[in-house]
Coordinates of C-alpha atoms and ligand atoms in Angstrom, one line a residue:
M1 CA -18.1 5.4 -18.5
T2 CA -18.5 1.7 -19.3
H3 CA -17.5 0.4 -22.7
P4 CA -20.4 -0.5 -25.1
I5 CA -20.5 -4.2 -25.6
L6 CA -19.3 -5.2 -29.0
H7 CA -21.6 -7.4 -30.9
K8 CA -22.0 -8.4 -34.6
V9 CA -24.4 -6.4 -36.6
S10 CA -25.3 -7.8 -40.0
D11 CA -27.6 -5.1 -41.4
P12 CA -25.3 -2.4 -42.8
L13 CA -27.7 0.4 -41.8
K14 CA -27.7 -0.9 -38.2
Q15 CA -23.9 -1.0 -38.4
I16 CA -23.7 2.6 -39.4
A17 CA -26.1 3.5 -36.5
F18 CA -23.9 1.5 -34.1
I19 CA -20.7 3.2 -35.3
F20 CA -22.4 6.6 -34.9
F21 CA -23.5 5.7 -31.4
A22 CA -20.0 4.6 -30.5
L23 CA -18.5 7.9 -31.8
S24 CA -21.0 10.1 -30.0
S25 CA -20.5 8.3 -26.8
L26 CA -16.7 8.7 -27.2
T27 CA -17.2 12.5 -27.5
A28 CA -19.4 12.6 -24.4
S29 CA -16.8 10.6 -22.5
A30 CA -14.0 13.0 -23.5
Q31 CA -16.1 15.9 -22.1
S32 CA -17.0 14.1 -19.0
M33 CA -13.4 13.6 -18.2
Y34 CA -13.0 17.3 -17.4
W35 CA -13.3 18.1 -13.7
Q36 CA -12.8 21.1 -11.5
Q37 CA -12.7 21.6 -7.8
R38 CA -15.6 23.5 -6.0
I39 CA -15.8 25.5 -2.8
T40 CA -18.3 27.2 -0.6
C41 CA -16.5 30.0 1.3
E42 CA -18.2 31.8 4.2
M43 CA -16.3 34.6 5.9
E44 CA -17.0 37.0 8.7
I45 CA -14.6 39.8 9.6
D46 CA -14.4 42.6 12.2
F47 CA -12.6 45.6 10.6
D48 CA -10.7 48.1 12.8
H49 CA -10.2 51.2 10.7
I50 CA -8.2 52.9 13.4
H51 CA -5.4 50.3 13.2
H52 CA -6.2 49.1 9.6
Q53 CA -6.5 45.6 10.9
Y54 CA -9.1 42.9 10.8
V55 CA -9.8 39.6 12.5
G56 CA -11.9 37.0 10.7
S57 CA -13.1 33.5 10.4
Q58 CA -13.5 31.4 7.3
R59 CA -15.6 28.2 6.9
L60 CA -14.6 26.5 3.7
I61 CA -16.3 23.4 2.2
Y62 CA -13.9 21.9 -0.2
Q63 CA -15.3 19.5 -2.8
N64 CA -12.6 17.2 -4.3
N65 CA -13.9 16.5 -7.8
S66 CA -10.5 15.4 -8.9
P67 CA -9.6 11.7 -9.4
D68 CA -6.8 12.2 -6.9
T69 CA -6.6 11.7 -3.1
L70 CA -5.5 15.0 -1.5
R71 CA -3.1 14.9 1.4
R72 CA -2.0 18.5 1.5
M73 CA -3.7 21.8 0.9
F74 CA -2.3 25.3 0.2
Y75 CA -3.7 28.8 0.7
H76 CA -2.6 32.1 -0.6
L77 CA -1.6 34.7 2.0
Y78 CA -1.2 37.6 -0.4
P79 CA -0.9 40.5 2.0
N80 CA 2.4 39.1 3.3
A81 CA 4.0 40.2 0.1
F82 CA 3.8 43.8 1.1
Q83 CA 6.8 43.7 3.5
K84 CA 10.3 44.8 3.1
G85 CA 12.4 41.8 2.1
S86 CA 9.5 39.8 0.8
E87 CA 9.9 37.6 -2.2
M88 CA 7.9 40.1 -4.2
D89 CA 10.2 42.9 -3.1
A90 CA 13.3 40.8 -3.9
W91 CA 12.1 39.8 -7.4
R92 CA 11.0 43.4 -8.3
M93 CA 14.5 44.5 -7.4
R94 CA 16.1 41.9 -9.6
L95 CA 14.1 42.8 -12.7
P96 CA 15.9 45.4 -14.9
D97 CA 12.6 47.4 -15.1
G98 CA 10.9 46.4 -11.9
D99 CA 7.6 48.1 -11.2
S100 CA 8.5 51.4 -9.5
R101 CA 5.2 51.4 -7.6
I102 CA 6.6 48.4 -5.7
A103 CA 10.3 49.3 -5.4
N104 CA 9.5 52.8 -4.2
G105 CA 6.5 51.6 -2.1
L106 CA 8.4 48.9 -0.1
Y107 CA 11.6 50.9 0.3
G108 CA 11.6 52.1 3.9
I109 CA 8.1 50.8 4.7
K110 CA 7.4 50.9 8.5
P111 CA 6.1 47.8 10.3
D112 CA 2.6 49.4 10.8
E113 CA 2.5 50.1 7.1
E114 CA 3.2 46.5 6.0
G115 CA 0.7 44.0 4.9
H116 CA 0.1 40.9 7.1
L117 CA -2.2 37.9 7.0
H118 CA -1.7 35.2 9.7
I119 CA -3.6 32.1 10.6
R120 CA -4.5 31.6 14.2
T121 CA -6.4 28.3 14.1
L122 CA -7.3 25.8 11.4
T123 CA -9.3 22.6 11.6
M124 CA -10.6 20.0 9.2
N125 CA -13.9 18.4 10.1
G126 CA -13.3 19.6 13.6
E127 CA -9.8 18.2 13.9
A128 CA -6.8 20.6 14.4
L129 CA -4.4 20.7 11.5
Q130 CA -0.7 21.2 11.2
F131 CA 0.2 24.2 9.1
V132 CA 3.2 26.4 8.2
E133 CA 3.1 30.0 6.9
N134 CA 5.7 30.1 4.2
R135 CA 5.6 33.8 3.4
T136 CA 2.7 34.2 1.0
I137 CA 1.7 30.5 1.0
L138 CA 0.1 28.6 3.8
E139 CA 1.2 24.9 3.7
V140 CA -1.3 22.5 5.3
W141 CA -1.0 18.8 6.2
L142 CA -4.4 17.2 6.3
A143 CA -5.3 15.1 9.3
S144 CA -6.9 12.6 7.0
P145 CA -6.8 12.5 3.2
I146 CA -9.7 13.7 1.0
P147 CA -10.5 10.9 -1.4
P148 CA -11.8 11.6 -4.9
G149 CA -15.5 12.7 -4.9
Q150 CA -15.4 13.6 -1.2
S151 CA -15.6 16.9 0.6
A152 CA -14.2 18.3 3.8
L153 CA -15.0 21.2 6.1
F154 CA -12.2 23.7 7.0
D155 CA -12.7 26.2 9.8
M156 CA -10.1 28.9 10.2
T157 CA -9.5 32.1 12.1
F158 CA -7.1 34.7 10.9
V159 CA -5.8 38.2 11.5
G160 CA -4.8 40.7 8.8
Q161 CA -3.3 44.2 8.4
V162 CA -4.0 46.3 5.4
P163 CA -0.7 47.5 3.9
K164 CA 0.0 51.1 2.9
Q165 CA -1.1 51.1 -0.7
T166 CA 1.7 50.1 -3.0
R167 CA 0.2 48.0 -5.7
R168 CA -3.4 46.9 -6.3
S169 CA -4.5 46.5 -2.7
G170 CA -4.0 48.6 0.4
R171 CA -5.0 51.6 2.4
F172 CA -5.0 55.2 1.2
N173 CA -4.3 55.0 -2.4
A174 CA -2.9 57.9 -4.4
E175 CA -6.4 59.4 -4.9
G176 CA -7.3 59.1 -1.3
V177 CA -9.5 56.0 -1.3
D178 CA -9.3 54.5 2.2
Y179 CA -9.4 50.8 1.6
S180 CA -8.8 48.8 -1.6
M181 CA -9.4 45.3 -0.3
S182 CA -8.3 42.9 -3.0
Q183 CA -6.4 39.6 -2.3
W184 CA -7.1 40.2 1.4
F185 CA -8.2 36.8 2.8
P186 CA -6.7 33.3 3.0
K187 CA -7.6 32.0 -0.4
I188 CA -7.4 28.3 -1.2
C189 CA -5.0 27.6 -4.1
N190 CA -6.5 26.0 -7.1
Y191 CA -5.9 22.3 -7.8
D192 CA -6.4 21.2 -11.3
Q193 CA -5.2 18.7 -14.0
K194 CA -1.7 20.1 -13.4
G195 CA -1.9 19.7 -9.6
W196 CA -1.6 22.4 -7.0
H197 CA -0.9 26.0 -8.0
A198 CA 0.8 27.3 -4.9
D199 CA 2.5 30.2 -6.5
P200 CA 4.1 32.7 -4.1
Y201 CA 2.8 36.2 -4.7
I202 CA 5.3 38.2 -6.6
L203 CA 2.7 40.6 -8.0
R204 CA 1.6 39.1 -11.2
E205 CA -1.4 37.0 -11.9
F206 CA -4.2 35.1 -10.1
Y207 CA -6.0 31.8 -10.3
G208 CA -8.8 30.6 -8.2
T209 CA -11.3 27.8 -7.4
W210 CA -14.9 28.2 -8.5
G211 CA -17.3 28.6 -5.7
D212 CA -20.0 30.5 -3.8
Y213 CA -18.8 33.3 -1.4
D214 CA -20.8 34.5 1.5
V215 CA -19.1 37.4 3.3
I216 CA -20.0 39.4 6.3
I217 CA -18.1 42.6 7.2
H218 CA -18.5 44.5 10.4
I219 CA -17.1 48.0 10.0
D220 CA -17.5 51.6 11.2
S221 CA -20.8 53.0 10.0
S222 CA -19.2 55.9 8.2
F223 CA -17.9 53.8 5.4
T224 CA -19.6 53.0 2.1
L225 CA -18.6 49.7 0.7
G226 CA -18.5 48.4 -2.9
A227 CA -17.9 44.7 -3.4
S228 CA -18.2 41.5 -5.4
G229 CA -21.6 40.0 -4.8
Y230 CA -25.1 41.1 -4.0
L231 CA -25.8 43.0 -0.7
Q232 CA -28.2 41.0 1.3
N233 CA -29.3 43.7 3.8
P234 CA -29.6 47.0 1.8
Q235 CA -32.3 48.4 4.1
S236 CA -30.1 48.0 7.2
V237 CA -27.0 49.6 5.8
G238 CA -28.3 52.3 3.5
H239 CA -25.4 54.1 1.8
G240 CA -27.2 54.2 -1.5
Y241 CA -28.0 50.5 -1.6
E242 CA -31.5 51.0 -0.1
D243 CA -34.8 50.7 -2.0
P244 CA -36.1 54.3 -1.5
S245 CA -39.7 53.0 -1.4
L246 CA -39.0 50.9 1.7
P247 CA -38.2 52.0 5.2
L248 CA -34.6 52.0 6.4
T249 CA -33.8 49.8 9.4
V250 CA -30.2 50.9 10.0
P251 CA -29.4 49.9 13.6
E252 CA -28.2 52.3 16.2
G253 CA -24.4 52.3 17.0
K254 CA -21.1 52.9 15.5
Q255 CA -20.7 49.6 13.6
L256 CA -22.6 48.4 10.5
T257 CA -22.9 44.8 9.3
W258 CA -22.6 44.3 5.5
H259 CA -23.6 40.9 4.1
F260 CA -22.7 40.0 0.5
I261 CA -23.3 36.9 -1.4
A262 CA -21.3 36.2 -4.6
P263 CA -22.4 33.0 -6.3
N264 CA -20.1 31.1 -8.7
V265 CA -17.0 33.3 -8.6
H266 CA -13.3 32.6 -7.9
D267 CA -12.4 35.6 -5.8
F268 CA -14.0 38.3 -3.7
V269 CA -13.0 42.0 -3.6
W270 CA -14.3 45.0 -1.6
A271 CA -13.4 48.6 -1.1
A272 CA -14.5 51.2 1.5
D273 CA -14.4 54.9 1.9
P274 CA -16.6 57.3 3.9
D275 CA -16.7 59.8 1.1
Y276 CA -17.8 57.7 -1.8
T277 CA -20.5 59.0 -4.1
H278 CA -22.6 55.9 -4.9
T279 CA -24.8 55.9 -7.9
R280 CA -26.7 53.1 -9.7
K281 CA -28.0 52.5 -13.1
V282 CA -29.9 49.5 -14.5
M283 CA -28.6 48.9 -18.0
Q284 CA -30.7 47.9 -21.0
D285 CA -29.8 44.2 -20.5
G286 CA -31.1 44.4 -16.9
T287 CA -27.7 44.4 -15.2
E288 CA -27.5 46.8 -12.3
F289 CA -24.3 48.8 -12.3
H290 CA -23.0 50.5 -9.1
F291 CA -20.5 53.4 -9.3
F292 CA -18.4 54.4 -6.4
Y293 CA -16.1 57.5 -6.7
L294 CA -14.6 60.4 -4.8
K295 CA -16.3 63.3 -6.6
T296 CA -14.1 66.3 -7.5
K297 CA -14.9 69.2 -9.7
D298 CA -12.4 67.8 -12.2
N299 CA -13.7 64.2 -12.4
E300 CA -17.5 64.5 -11.8
K301 CA -18.4 65.2 -15.4
A302 CA -16.6 62.1 -16.6
W303 CA -18.1 59.9 -13.9
A304 CA -21.6 61.3 -14.7
S305 CA -21.2 60.4 -18.4
L306 CA -19.7 56.9 -17.7
P307 CA -23.0 54.9 -17.2
A308 CA -24.2 55.7 -20.7
Y309 CA -20.9 54.4 -22.2
V310 CA -21.2 51.3 -20.0
D311 CA -24.7 50.7 -21.4
S312 CA -23.6 50.9 -25.1
A313 CA -20.4 48.8 -24.4
L314 CA -22.5 46.1 -22.7
Q315 CA -24.9 45.9 -25.6
F316 CA -22.0 45.3 -28.0
I317 CA -20.2 42.9 -25.6
N318 CA -23.3 40.8 -24.9
V319 CA -23.9 39.9 -28.5
T320 CA -20.2 39.7 -29.6
Y321 CA -18.6 37.9 -26.7
G322 CA -21.6 36.3 -24.8
Q323 CA -24.2 37.5 -22.3
Y324 CA -23.0 38.8 -19.0
P325 CA -24.3 36.2 -16.5
Y326 CA -24.6 38.1 -13.2
R327 CA -27.2 40.7 -12.2
Q328 CA -24.8 43.2 -10.9
Y329 CA -21.4 44.9 -11.6
S330 CA -19.6 47.6 -9.6
I331 CA -17.1 50.1 -10.9
I332 CA -15.2 51.3 -7.8
Q333 CA -12.6 54.0 -7.5
G334 CA -9.6 52.4 -5.8
G335 CA -6.4 50.5 -6.4
D336 CA -3.9 51.9 -8.8
G337 CA -4.7 52.0 -12.5
G338 CA -7.2 49.2 -13.1
M339 CA -7.7 45.7 -11.9
E340 CA -10.4 43.1 -12.5
Y341 CA -12.3 41.1 -9.9
P342 CA -15.5 39.1 -10.0
M343 CA -18.5 41.4 -10.6
A344 CA -16.4 44.4 -9.9
T345 CA -13.3 46.4 -10.8
L346 CA -11.0 48.8 -8.9
I347 CA -9.9 51.7 -11.1
T348 CA -8.3 55.0 -10.5
G349 CA -10.9 57.7 -11.0
N350 CA -9.3 61.1 -11.5
R351 CA -9.4 60.8 -15.3
G352 CA -10.8 62.5 -18.3
L353 CA -13.8 60.8 -20.0
R354 CA -11.9 59.0 -22.7
S355 CA -9.4 57.5 -20.2
L356 CA -12.2 56.6 -17.8
V357 CA -14.2 54.8 -20.5
G358 CA -11.0 53.1 -21.8
V359 CA -10.1 51.6 -18.4
M360 CA -13.8 50.7 -17.8
A361 CA -13.9 48.9 -21.2
H362 CA -10.7 46.9 -20.4
E363 CA -11.6 45.9 -16.9
L364 CA -15.2 45.1 -17.8
M365 CA -14.0 42.8 -20.6
H366 CA -12.0 40.9 -18.0
S367 CA -15.4 39.7 -16.7
W368 CA -15.4 37.5 -19.8
Y369 CA -11.6 36.7 -20.1
Q370 CA -10.7 35.6 -16.6
M371 CA -13.8 36.2 -14.4
I372 CA -16.1 33.9 -16.3
L373 CA -13.6 32.0 -18.6
G374 CA -11.4 31.3 -15.6
T375 CA -8.1 30.6 -17.3
N376 CA -5.0 30.1 -15.1
E377 CA -3.6 33.6 -15.5
S378 CA -0.2 32.7 -14.3
L379 CA 0.3 30.0 -16.9
Y380 CA -1.6 31.8 -19.7
P381 CA -1.5 35.5 -19.0
W382 CA -2.0 36.1 -22.8
M383 CA -5.4 34.4 -22.7
D384 CA -6.8 36.9 -20.2
E385 CA -4.8 40.1 -20.9
G386 CA -4.4 39.5 -24.6
F387 CA -8.0 38.5 -25.2
T388 CA -9.2 41.4 -23.1
T389 CA -6.9 43.8 -25.0
Y390 CA -8.3 42.5 -28.3
A391 CA -12.0 42.7 -27.2
S392 CA -11.7 46.0 -25.3
S393 CA -10.0 47.7 -28.3
E394 CA -13.0 46.5 -30.4
V395 CA -15.4 47.9 -27.8
K396 CA -13.6 51.2 -27.7
S397 CA -13.7 51.5 -31.5
R398 CA -17.5 51.3 -31.2
L399 CA -17.7 53.8 -28.4
F400 CA -15.3 56.3 -30.1
P401 CA -15.5 55.4 -33.8
S402 CA -12.3 55.9 -35.7
N403 CA -11.9 56.0 -39.4
D404 CA -10.7 52.5 -40.0
P405 CA -11.9 49.7 -37.7
L406 CA -9.3 47.4 -39.0
F407 CA -6.4 49.3 -37.6
I408 CA -7.6 49.6 -34.0
H409 CA -5.1 46.9 -33.0
N410 CA -2.2 48.7 -34.5
G411 CA -0.8 49.6 -31.1
S412 CA -0.6 46.0 -30.2
Y413 CA 1.3 45.2 -33.4
Q414 CA 3.8 48.1 -32.8
G415 CA 4.3 46.8 -29.2
Y416 CA 5.0 43.3 -30.5
F417 CA 7.4 44.5 -33.2
G418 CA 9.2 46.5 -30.6
L419 CA 9.5 43.3 -28.4
V420 CA 10.9 41.3 -31.3
R421 CA 13.4 44.1 -32.1
S422 CA 14.5 44.3 -28.4
G423 CA 15.7 40.7 -28.3
L424 CA 14.0 40.3 -24.9
E425 CA 11.1 38.2 -26.2
E426 CA 10.2 35.0 -24.2
P427 CA 7.7 32.4 -25.4
L428 CA 4.0 32.9 -24.4
T429 CA 4.3 29.6 -22.5
T430 CA 6.4 31.4 -19.9
H431 CA 4.8 31.4 -16.5
A432 CA 3.8 35.0 -15.8
D433 CA 5.9 35.1 -12.6
F434 CA 9.1 34.1 -14.4
Y435 CA 9.3 36.7 -17.2
L436 CA 12.7 38.4 -17.0
S437 CA 11.4 41.9 -17.6
E438 CA 8.2 43.9 -17.2
F439 CA 8.7 44.9 -20.8
S440 CA 8.7 41.3 -22.1
Y441 CA 5.8 40.3 -19.9
G442 CA 3.7 43.3 -20.8
N443 CA 4.2 43.1 -24.6
S444 CA 3.8 39.3 -24.6
A445 CA 0.7 39.1 -22.4
Y446 CA -1.2 42.1 -23.8
N447 CA 0.1 42.7 -27.3
K448 CA 1.2 39.3 -28.6
G449 CA -1.9 37.9 -26.9
C450 CA -4.1 40.4 -28.7
I451 CA -2.5 39.6 -32.0
F452 CA -3.1 35.9 -31.4
L453 CA -6.8 36.6 -31.9
H454 CA -6.7 39.3 -34.5
Q455 CA -4.3 37.3 -36.6
L456 CA -6.5 34.2 -36.1
G457 CA -9.2 36.2 -37.8
Y458 CA -6.8 36.6 -40.8
I459 CA -6.4 32.8 -41.0
I460 CA -10.0 31.7 -40.5
G461 CA -11.9 34.9 -41.4
K462 CA -13.4 37.5 -39.0
E463 CA -16.8 35.9 -39.0
A464 CA -15.4 32.5 -37.9
L465 CA -13.3 34.3 -35.3
D466 CA -16.5 35.9 -33.9
R467 CA -18.3 32.6 -33.8
T468 CA -15.3 31.0 -32.2
L469 CA -15.3 33.5 -29.3
L470 CA -19.0 33.0 -28.7
Q471 CA -18.6 29.2 -28.8
Y472 CA -15.6 29.4 -26.5
Y473 CA -17.7 31.4 -24.0
S474 CA -20.7 29.1 -24.1
T475 CA -18.6 26.0 -23.8
W476 CA -16.0 27.1 -21.2
Q477 CA -17.8 29.6 -19.0
F478 CA -17.3 29.0 -15.3
K479 CA -14.5 26.5 -16.0
H480 CA -10.7 26.7 -16.5
P481 CA -10.0 26.6 -20.2
T482 CA -6.5 26.1 -21.6
P483 CA -5.0 27.1 -25.0
D484 CA -5.7 23.7 -26.4
D485 CA -9.4 24.0 -25.4
F486 CA -9.6 27.4 -27.3
I487 CA -7.9 26.2 -30.4
R488 CA -10.1 23.1 -30.6
I489 CA -13.1 25.4 -30.6
A490 CA -11.5 27.5 -33.4
E491 CA -10.8 24.3 -35.4
N492 CA -14.4 23.1 -35.0
V493 CA -15.9 26.4 -36.0
S494 CA -13.6 27.1 -39.0
G495 CA -13.2 23.5 -40.2
Q496 CA -9.4 24.1 -40.4
E497 CA -6.5 22.5 -38.6
L498 CA -4.9 25.2 -36.4
D499 CA -2.6 23.3 -34.1
W500 CA 0.5 24.6 -36.0
Y501 CA -0.6 28.2 -35.3
N502 CA -1.0 27.5 -31.6
E503 CA 2.3 25.6 -31.6
L504 CA 4.4 28.4 -33.2
W505 CA 2.7 31.5 -31.9
V506 CA 2.4 30.4 -28.3
N507 CA 5.2 27.9 -27.8
T508 CA 8.0 29.7 -29.7
T509 CA 9.4 33.1 -30.5
R510 CA 9.5 32.4 -34.2
T511 CA 8.7 35.4 -36.5
I512 CA 6.8 35.9 -39.7
D513 CA 8.3 37.5 -42.7
Y514 CA 7.0 37.1 -46.3
A515 CA 8.2 38.9 -49.3
I516 CA 7.4 39.5 -52.9
D517 CA 10.7 38.7 -54.6
T518 CA 9.7 39.7 -58.1
A519 CA 6.7 40.0 -60.4
W520 CA 6.2 40.5 -64.1
T521 CA 3.5 40.2 -66.7
S522 CA 3.4 38.0 -69.8
K523 CA 0.9 36.6 -72.2
E524 CA -0.2 34.1 -69.5
G525 CA -1.0 36.8 -66.9
V526 CA 0.7 38.3 -63.8
H527 CA 3.5 36.2 -62.4
V528 CA 4.3 36.7 -58.7
L529 CA 7.3 35.0 -57.0
L530 CA 6.8 35.0 -53.2
S531 CA 9.3 33.8 -50.6
Q532 CA 9.2 32.9 -46.9
K533 CA 12.0 34.9 -45.2
G534 CA 10.9 34.2 -41.7
T535 CA 10.7 31.0 -39.7
F536 CA 6.9 31.0 -39.1
P537 CA 4.7 29.8 -42.0
M538 CA 1.4 31.4 -42.6
P539 CA -1.3 31.5 -45.3
I540 CA -1.0 34.5 -47.5
D541 CA -3.6 37.1 -48.5
L542 CA -2.6 38.7 -51.8
A543 CA -4.2 41.6 -53.6
I544 CA -3.4 42.1 -57.3
Q545 CA -4.6 45.4 -58.6
S546 CA -4.5 47.5 -61.7
A547 CA -6.5 50.4 -63.0
E548 CA -8.0 48.4 -65.9
N549 CA -8.6 45.1 -64.1
G550 CA -9.5 46.3 -60.6
V551 CA -8.6 44.3 -57.5
T552 CA -8.4 40.5 -57.4
R553 CA -8.1 39.0 -53.9
L554 CA -6.4 35.7 -53.5
T555 CA -5.7 33.6 -50.6
I556 CA -2.8 31.0 -50.6
P557 CA -3.6 28.5 -47.9
L558 CA -0.9 26.5 -46.0
D559 CA -1.1 22.8 -46.6
I560 CA -1.3 22.2 -42.9
Q561 CA -4.4 24.3 -42.6
R562 CA -6.3 21.5 -44.4
G563 CA -8.8 24.1 -45.6
E564 CA -9.0 27.8 -46.2
K565 CA -11.1 30.8 -45.2
V566 CA -14.2 31.3 -47.3
I567 CA -15.5 34.5 -46.0
D568 CA -13.7 37.3 -44.2
R569 CA -15.2 40.8 -43.6
Y570 CA -11.7 42.3 -44.1
F571 CA -10.5 40.1 -47.0
T572 CA -12.9 37.7 -48.6
P573 CA -10.9 35.9 -51.3
D574 CA -12.1 35.9 -55.0
I575 CA -9.7 33.1 -55.7
V576 CA -8.3 30.3 -53.5
A577 CA -4.8 29.6 -54.9
P578 CA -3.2 26.1 -54.6
D579 CA -1.7 25.3 -51.1
W580 CA 1.7 26.5 -50.2
P581 CA 3.4 23.4 -48.6
W582 CA 4.9 25.0 -45.5
A583 CA 8.4 23.6 -45.9
F584 CA 8.9 25.2 -49.4
E585 CA 10.7 28.5 -49.3
T586 CA 9.3 30.0 -52.4
Y587 CA 5.9 30.0 -54.2
E588 CA 5.1 31.0 -57.8
L589 CA 1.7 32.2 -58.7
I590 CA 0.2 33.1 -62.1
L591 CA -3.0 35.1 -62.2
P592 CA -4.3 34.7 -65.8
G593 CA -5.6 37.7 -67.8
K594 CA -4.5 40.6 -69.9
W595 CA -2.5 43.0 -67.8
T596 CA -1.1 46.0 -69.6
K597 CA -1.1 48.8 -67.2
N598 CA 0.7 49.4 -63.9
V599 CA 0.1 46.5 -61.5
E600 CA 0.3 46.7 -57.8
I601 CA 0.7 43.5 -55.7
T602 CA 0.3 43.5 -51.9
I603 CA 0.7 40.9 -49.3
D604 CA -1.8 41.2 -46.5
P605 CA -3.7 44.4 -47.4
S606 CA -5.7 44.1 -44.1
Q607 CA -2.4 44.2 -42.1
R608 CA -3.4 41.5 -39.6
L609 CA -0.3 39.4 -40.4
A610 CA 2.4 40.1 -37.8
D611 CA 5.0 40.3 -40.5
I612 CA 8.0 41.8 -38.9
D613 CA 9.2 43.4 -42.2
R614 CA 6.4 44.9 -44.1
Q615 CA 8.7 46.8 -46.5
N616 CA 8.9 43.8 -48.8
N617 CA 5.2 43.2 -48.9
R618 CA 4.5 45.4 -51.9
Y619 CA 5.6 45.3 -55.5
F620 CA 4.8 47.5 -58.5
I621 CA 5.1 46.2 -62.1
E622 CA 5.6 49.4 -64.0
E623 CA 4.3 49.8 -67.5
Ligands
ZN701 ZN1 -6.1 43.6 -18.0

């Protein structure tokens, strides 16, 4: 933007108006500095189900919205990881607790069971490009640079082989699904404020460029496909997609052509099996859900009950975390466990109802935390896995009400405490690929990430946390938010300063431990002496209770909060005590009144504080 021209204003009212104008245009300028790349990706593939191979073409329009001139490009070639001796294989073997699905899967894999993705030709604006396949990354030298604000057209042809299913993608998964086609095509690496993210695939996380996908798949007519995106030709494929009130126009012959369009996504998945049962249900919010599963007498009841659970989950999610923005979502049996993709998930399907609903809730929640709020999962795995764990636990507690809604995250706390005790903890800033154990990665991303949110509710109040999540969604949807972007929203919503929380919870492995050293009663009231035994300062919720005086809820804000929570569904304070300056080790509090009977004092009755020693959080003053 151009600077406003400074000029003298004599009228004080005008001066105020001018300052206000200058401030608001500064804010607008800070927002307009954000940029992200954009693609249009058209692909067409011929799929050979006899040899599990495919040949394809890709036409990519790359819009360089960055302020930088691009001279190189990188693509992911994920399937090349599924080979003996791949970088993924090597790293899994080095981890003390490497995923057994990989170690066992790649051991002794035969050449025709490996995954492959190779580039045959690549041009930019019609000119042939120099490129090198470096295992799972394609390195490309551009014939001419792409200046800021310009776009370029890339035409590519490629060949692929679907690996024997080991992890996430592949053929013939453990439950007999023929093709789980995730991470199957040459996918442009994302370029953002931190530059290129050309991470080799060692099995962890993903990151992609926002764009519109248009995908045509030619495949044997026996297969039913589930995929990201909207099917464009339902009457000419049938397989449960057709409108029964219209005539089918399925062509004669062995091959069918499936045409999908997925607007504004950052990946594209599909799966295929000749034996899928395909059902549909339009939910109350208008979203059409597609279900694809291999029906057995053991799983059919659970799958038949699933749509009703999706419907009630969706109602809660839409109002709590933001409205689902696409018209369609597909729950597809495939893969191993559960994995999220745009407008779809691949999950294993031979489960009881509770397990099926549980995995659905988790993967569906990823539509918010990763598929719409497109964080860089590799850099901030806790922002997608942790936020998803938090939200899906909240969803599950609505679907299967437990007695105490506050303790639904207890599993995450226990996982985190176990991580602390193990001595294997690494900071949440660790790039997902570089965690030194699955144990450390899993507990950090899922559990410590979940606690980041639940504990933020302790600091700013549950209501402010809920508003923060909605504001985060509306501000950052279809973008690439970072931890700072999230914490700025929480600060704006709560009116508190929260940089210290982000700094210590995310960037360090410091731990929280507060204690009640002693307490007594006198003519003045109840005296409580608190101390900070840990290395991570936090505000303190304190309940002081006796039979005759009832409960008094106090909150002791930290000075660096520059504020305090006012309302909190789980602990609204009756009294805001004076600040605890964070560097002080101890704090003395006097609650005036006449206290004669037994008094019980409790730090953090709602148990959202990740206090690693809760033994010293209670104190009884006996009569
Ligand atoms: Zn997840």
